[in-house]
Short mmCIF file of C-alpha atoms in Angstrom, two decimals:
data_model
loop_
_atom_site.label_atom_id
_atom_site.label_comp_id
_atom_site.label_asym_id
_atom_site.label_seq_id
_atom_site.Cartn_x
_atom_site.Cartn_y
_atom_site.Cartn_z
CA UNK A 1 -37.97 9.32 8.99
CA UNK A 2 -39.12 10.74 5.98
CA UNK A 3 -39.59 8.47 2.70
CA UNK A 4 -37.34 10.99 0.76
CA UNK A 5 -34.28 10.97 3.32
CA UNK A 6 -34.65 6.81 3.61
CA UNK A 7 -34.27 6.83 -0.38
CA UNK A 8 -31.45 8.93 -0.41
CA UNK A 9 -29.34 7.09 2.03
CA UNK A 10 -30.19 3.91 0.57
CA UNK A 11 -29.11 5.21 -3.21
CA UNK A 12 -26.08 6.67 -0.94
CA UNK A 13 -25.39 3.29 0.36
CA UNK A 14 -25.48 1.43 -3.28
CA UNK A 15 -23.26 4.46 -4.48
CA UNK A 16 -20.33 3.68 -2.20
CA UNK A 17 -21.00 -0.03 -2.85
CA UNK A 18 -20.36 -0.02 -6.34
CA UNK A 19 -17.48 2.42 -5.39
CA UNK A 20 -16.10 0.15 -2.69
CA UNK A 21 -15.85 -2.61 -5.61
CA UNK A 22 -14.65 -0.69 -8.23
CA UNK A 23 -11.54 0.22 -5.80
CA UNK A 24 -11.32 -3.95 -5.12
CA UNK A 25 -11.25 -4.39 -8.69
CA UNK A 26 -8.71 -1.91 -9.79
CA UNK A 27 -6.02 -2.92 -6.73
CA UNK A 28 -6.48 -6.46 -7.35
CA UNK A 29 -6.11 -5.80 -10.84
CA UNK A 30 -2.27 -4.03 -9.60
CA UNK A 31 -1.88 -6.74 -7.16
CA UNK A 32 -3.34 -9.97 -8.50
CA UNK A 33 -0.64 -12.15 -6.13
CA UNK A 34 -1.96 -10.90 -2.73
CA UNK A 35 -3.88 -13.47 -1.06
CA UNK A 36 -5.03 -10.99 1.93
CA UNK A 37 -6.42 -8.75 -0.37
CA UNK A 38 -8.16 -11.88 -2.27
CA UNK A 39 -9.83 -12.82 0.94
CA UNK A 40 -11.17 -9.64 2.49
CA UNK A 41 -12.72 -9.28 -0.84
CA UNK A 42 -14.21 -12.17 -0.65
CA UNK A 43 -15.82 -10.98 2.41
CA UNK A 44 -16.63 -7.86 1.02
CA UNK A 45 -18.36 -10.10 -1.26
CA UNK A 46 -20.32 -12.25 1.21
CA UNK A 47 -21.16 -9.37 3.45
CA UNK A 48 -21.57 -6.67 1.66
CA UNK A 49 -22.71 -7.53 -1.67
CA UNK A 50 -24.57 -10.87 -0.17
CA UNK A 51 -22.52 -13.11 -3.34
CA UNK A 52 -21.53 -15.92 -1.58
CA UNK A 53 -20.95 -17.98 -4.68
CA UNK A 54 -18.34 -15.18 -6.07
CA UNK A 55 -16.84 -15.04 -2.58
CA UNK A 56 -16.23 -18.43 -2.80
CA UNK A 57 -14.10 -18.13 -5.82
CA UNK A 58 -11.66 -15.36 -4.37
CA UNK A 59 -11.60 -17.32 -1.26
CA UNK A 60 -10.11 -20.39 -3.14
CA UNK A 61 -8.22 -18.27 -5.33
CA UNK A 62 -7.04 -16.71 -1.37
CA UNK A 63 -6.09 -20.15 -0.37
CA UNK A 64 -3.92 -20.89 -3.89
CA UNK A 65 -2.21 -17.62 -3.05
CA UNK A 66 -1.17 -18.52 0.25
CA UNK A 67 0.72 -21.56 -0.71
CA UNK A 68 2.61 -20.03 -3.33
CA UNK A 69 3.99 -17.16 -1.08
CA UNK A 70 4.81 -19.45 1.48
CA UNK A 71 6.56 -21.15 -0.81
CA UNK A 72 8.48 -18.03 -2.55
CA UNK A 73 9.07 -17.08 1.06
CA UNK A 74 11.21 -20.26 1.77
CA UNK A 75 13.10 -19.42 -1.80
CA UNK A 76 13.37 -15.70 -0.84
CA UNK A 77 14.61 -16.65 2.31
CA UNK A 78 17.65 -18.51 1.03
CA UNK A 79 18.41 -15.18 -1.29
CA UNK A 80 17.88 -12.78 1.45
CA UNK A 81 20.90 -14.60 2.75
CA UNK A 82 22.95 -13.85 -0.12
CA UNK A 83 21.86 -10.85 -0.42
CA UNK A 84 19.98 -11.08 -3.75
CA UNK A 85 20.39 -9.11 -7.14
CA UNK A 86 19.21 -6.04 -8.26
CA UNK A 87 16.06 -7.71 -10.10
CA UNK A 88 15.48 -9.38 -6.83
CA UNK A 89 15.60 -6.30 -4.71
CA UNK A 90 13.13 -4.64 -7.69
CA UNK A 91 10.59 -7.80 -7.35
CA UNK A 92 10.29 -7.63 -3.74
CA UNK A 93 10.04 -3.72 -3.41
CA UNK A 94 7.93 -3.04 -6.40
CA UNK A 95 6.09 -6.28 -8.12
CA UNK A 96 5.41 -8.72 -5.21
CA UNK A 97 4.87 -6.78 -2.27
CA UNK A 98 3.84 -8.80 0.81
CA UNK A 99 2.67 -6.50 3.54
CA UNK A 100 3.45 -9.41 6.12
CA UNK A 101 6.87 -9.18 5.37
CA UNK A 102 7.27 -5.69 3.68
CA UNK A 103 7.45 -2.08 5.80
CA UNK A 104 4.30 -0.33 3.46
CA UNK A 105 3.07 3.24 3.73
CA UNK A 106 0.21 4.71 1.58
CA UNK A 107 0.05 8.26 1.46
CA UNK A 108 -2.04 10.67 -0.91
CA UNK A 109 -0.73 13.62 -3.18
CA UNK A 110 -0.60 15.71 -0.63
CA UNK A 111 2.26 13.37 1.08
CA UNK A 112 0.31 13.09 4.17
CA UNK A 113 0.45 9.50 5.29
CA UNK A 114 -2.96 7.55 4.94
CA UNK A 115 -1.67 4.23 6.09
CA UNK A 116 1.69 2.77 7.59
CA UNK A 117 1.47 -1.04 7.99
CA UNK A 118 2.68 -2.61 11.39
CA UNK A 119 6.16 -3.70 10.05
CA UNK A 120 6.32 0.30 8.98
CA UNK A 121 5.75 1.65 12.68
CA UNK A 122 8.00 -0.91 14.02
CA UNK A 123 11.10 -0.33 11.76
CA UNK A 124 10.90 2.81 12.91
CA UNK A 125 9.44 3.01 16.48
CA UNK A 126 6.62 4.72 16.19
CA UNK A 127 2.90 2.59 17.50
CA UNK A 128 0.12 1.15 15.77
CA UNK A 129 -1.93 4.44 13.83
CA UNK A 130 0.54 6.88 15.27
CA UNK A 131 2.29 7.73 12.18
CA UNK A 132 -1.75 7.75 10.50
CA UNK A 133 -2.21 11.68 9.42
CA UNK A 134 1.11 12.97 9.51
CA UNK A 135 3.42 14.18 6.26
CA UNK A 136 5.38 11.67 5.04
CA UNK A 137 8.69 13.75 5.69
CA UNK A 138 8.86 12.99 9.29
CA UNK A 139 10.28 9.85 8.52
CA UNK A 140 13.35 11.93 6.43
CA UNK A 141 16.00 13.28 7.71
CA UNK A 142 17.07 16.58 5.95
CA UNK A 143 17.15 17.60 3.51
CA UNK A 144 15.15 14.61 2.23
CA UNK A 145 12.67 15.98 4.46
CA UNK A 146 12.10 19.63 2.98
CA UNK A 147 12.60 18.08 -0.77
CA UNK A 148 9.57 15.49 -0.55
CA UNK A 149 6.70 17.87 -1.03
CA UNK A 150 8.22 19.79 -3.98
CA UNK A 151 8.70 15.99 -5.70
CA UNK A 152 5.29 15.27 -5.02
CA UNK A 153 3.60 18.48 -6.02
CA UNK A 154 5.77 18.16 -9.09
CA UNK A 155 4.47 14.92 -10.32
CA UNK A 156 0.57 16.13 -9.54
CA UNK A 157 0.91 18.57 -11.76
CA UNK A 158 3.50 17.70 -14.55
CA UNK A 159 3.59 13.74 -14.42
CA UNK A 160 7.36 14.07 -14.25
CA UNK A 161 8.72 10.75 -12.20
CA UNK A 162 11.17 11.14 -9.96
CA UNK A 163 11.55 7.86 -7.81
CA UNK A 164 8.56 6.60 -9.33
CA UNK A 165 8.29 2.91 -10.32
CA UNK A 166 12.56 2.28 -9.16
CA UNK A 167 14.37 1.39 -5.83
CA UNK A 168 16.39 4.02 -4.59
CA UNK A 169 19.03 3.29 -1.25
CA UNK A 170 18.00 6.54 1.35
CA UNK A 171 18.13 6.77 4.75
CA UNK A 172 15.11 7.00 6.93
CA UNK A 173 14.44 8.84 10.45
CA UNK A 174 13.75 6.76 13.62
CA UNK A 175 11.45 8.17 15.88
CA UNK A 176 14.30 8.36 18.09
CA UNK A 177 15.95 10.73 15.88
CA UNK A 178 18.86 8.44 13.81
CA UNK A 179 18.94 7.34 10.35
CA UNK A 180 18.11 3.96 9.21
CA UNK A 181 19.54 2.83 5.29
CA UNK A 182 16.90 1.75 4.07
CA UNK A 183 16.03 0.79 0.06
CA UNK A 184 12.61 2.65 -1.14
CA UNK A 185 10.33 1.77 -3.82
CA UNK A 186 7.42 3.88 -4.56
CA UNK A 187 4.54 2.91 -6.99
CA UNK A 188 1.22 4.70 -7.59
CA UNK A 189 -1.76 2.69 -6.61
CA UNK A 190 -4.71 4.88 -7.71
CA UNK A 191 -5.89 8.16 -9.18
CA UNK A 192 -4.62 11.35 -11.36
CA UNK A 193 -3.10 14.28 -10.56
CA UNK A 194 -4.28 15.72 -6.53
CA UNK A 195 -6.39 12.38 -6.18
CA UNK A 196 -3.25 10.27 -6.60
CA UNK A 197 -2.73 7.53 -4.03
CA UNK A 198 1.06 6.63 -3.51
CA UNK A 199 2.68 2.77 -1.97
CA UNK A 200 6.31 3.29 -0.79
CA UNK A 201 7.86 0.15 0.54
CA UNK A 202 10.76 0.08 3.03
CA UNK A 203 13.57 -2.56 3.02
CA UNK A 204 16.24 -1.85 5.84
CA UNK A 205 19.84 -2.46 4.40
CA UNK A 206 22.19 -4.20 6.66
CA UNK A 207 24.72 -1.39 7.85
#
């Protein structure tokens, strides 16, 4: 192996290292509350980095986070059964987002789905990665479904918000071809214009 090529993967490596924790630091920064994300930087941190006394910080801080969502989870629990308010429905969909709980989907500007969480595939009966690489729309019915491109293409290029940053009541499409109503709130998690990175979370509504 030559001495130039060794250097260059090596600077490589460091390059998507200090990449890999600016992206940490920015989606903590969006979602300081979730404890998953806390820990598997904390990892990132011990492994990667070879920190273990920062890791142990965000692990702690991992821990703290747990017990406080367990414990919103028993108080959200006895709302769910009333059905909550509006500001409710808002927190869970948009603020406090709990991908244990919560159907998630991240997809890019390009509406092409990066990353549907478990709760995601199963709401809609599709398997584990099978909805990974495929445009958002096949989860609308029409004409949802022929609309969705034109409103994201719209906001890459004019930063006009549509759904953006609200909960809207729409139905979705089961892989078995019905409709679902389901309550959708979208947020943007990351870049500008055609590097934009989307979150839409999915709340079915009892029919």
């Amino acid at each position: 192996v030559r001495f130039t090529a060794l250097a260059a993967a090596l600077n490589e490596i460091e390059r998507t290292v200090l990449k890999a924790e600016a992206a940490y630091k920015m989606v903590l920064s969006r979602y300081p509350t979730n404890s998953k994300l806390a820990r598997t930087y904390g990892r990132f941190l011990e492994n990667v980095v070879n920190n273990p006394w920062k890791a142990a910080k965000y692990y702690v801080l991992a821990e703290r986070l747990t017990e406080m969502q367990e414990a919103d989870e028993a108080a959200g629990a006895e709302m769910a059964a009333s059905g909550g308010g509006e500001a409710a429905v808002e927190n869970r969909l948009l603020h406090r987002v709990d991908e244990r709980v919560n159907a998630v989907f991240i997809i890019n500007a390009n509406g092409i789905i990066q990353m549907a969480n478990k709760n995601a595939c199963s709401l809609l009966g599709y398997g584990k990665g099978e909805l990974d690489g495929k445009n958002i729309n096949v989860i609308m019915p029409p004409p949802f479904s022929q609309r969705h491109n034109k409103y994201v293409r719209q906001y890459a290029h004019t930063g006009r918000e549509t759904v953006l940053n609200t909960v809207v009541s729409l139905p979705a499409l089961h892989k078995d071809r019905y409709v679902i109503p389901v309550r959708v709130g979208v947020t943007k998690v990351s870049g500008a214009a055609d590097s934009s990175t989307f979150m839409g979370v999915l709340e079915p509504i009892a029919q």
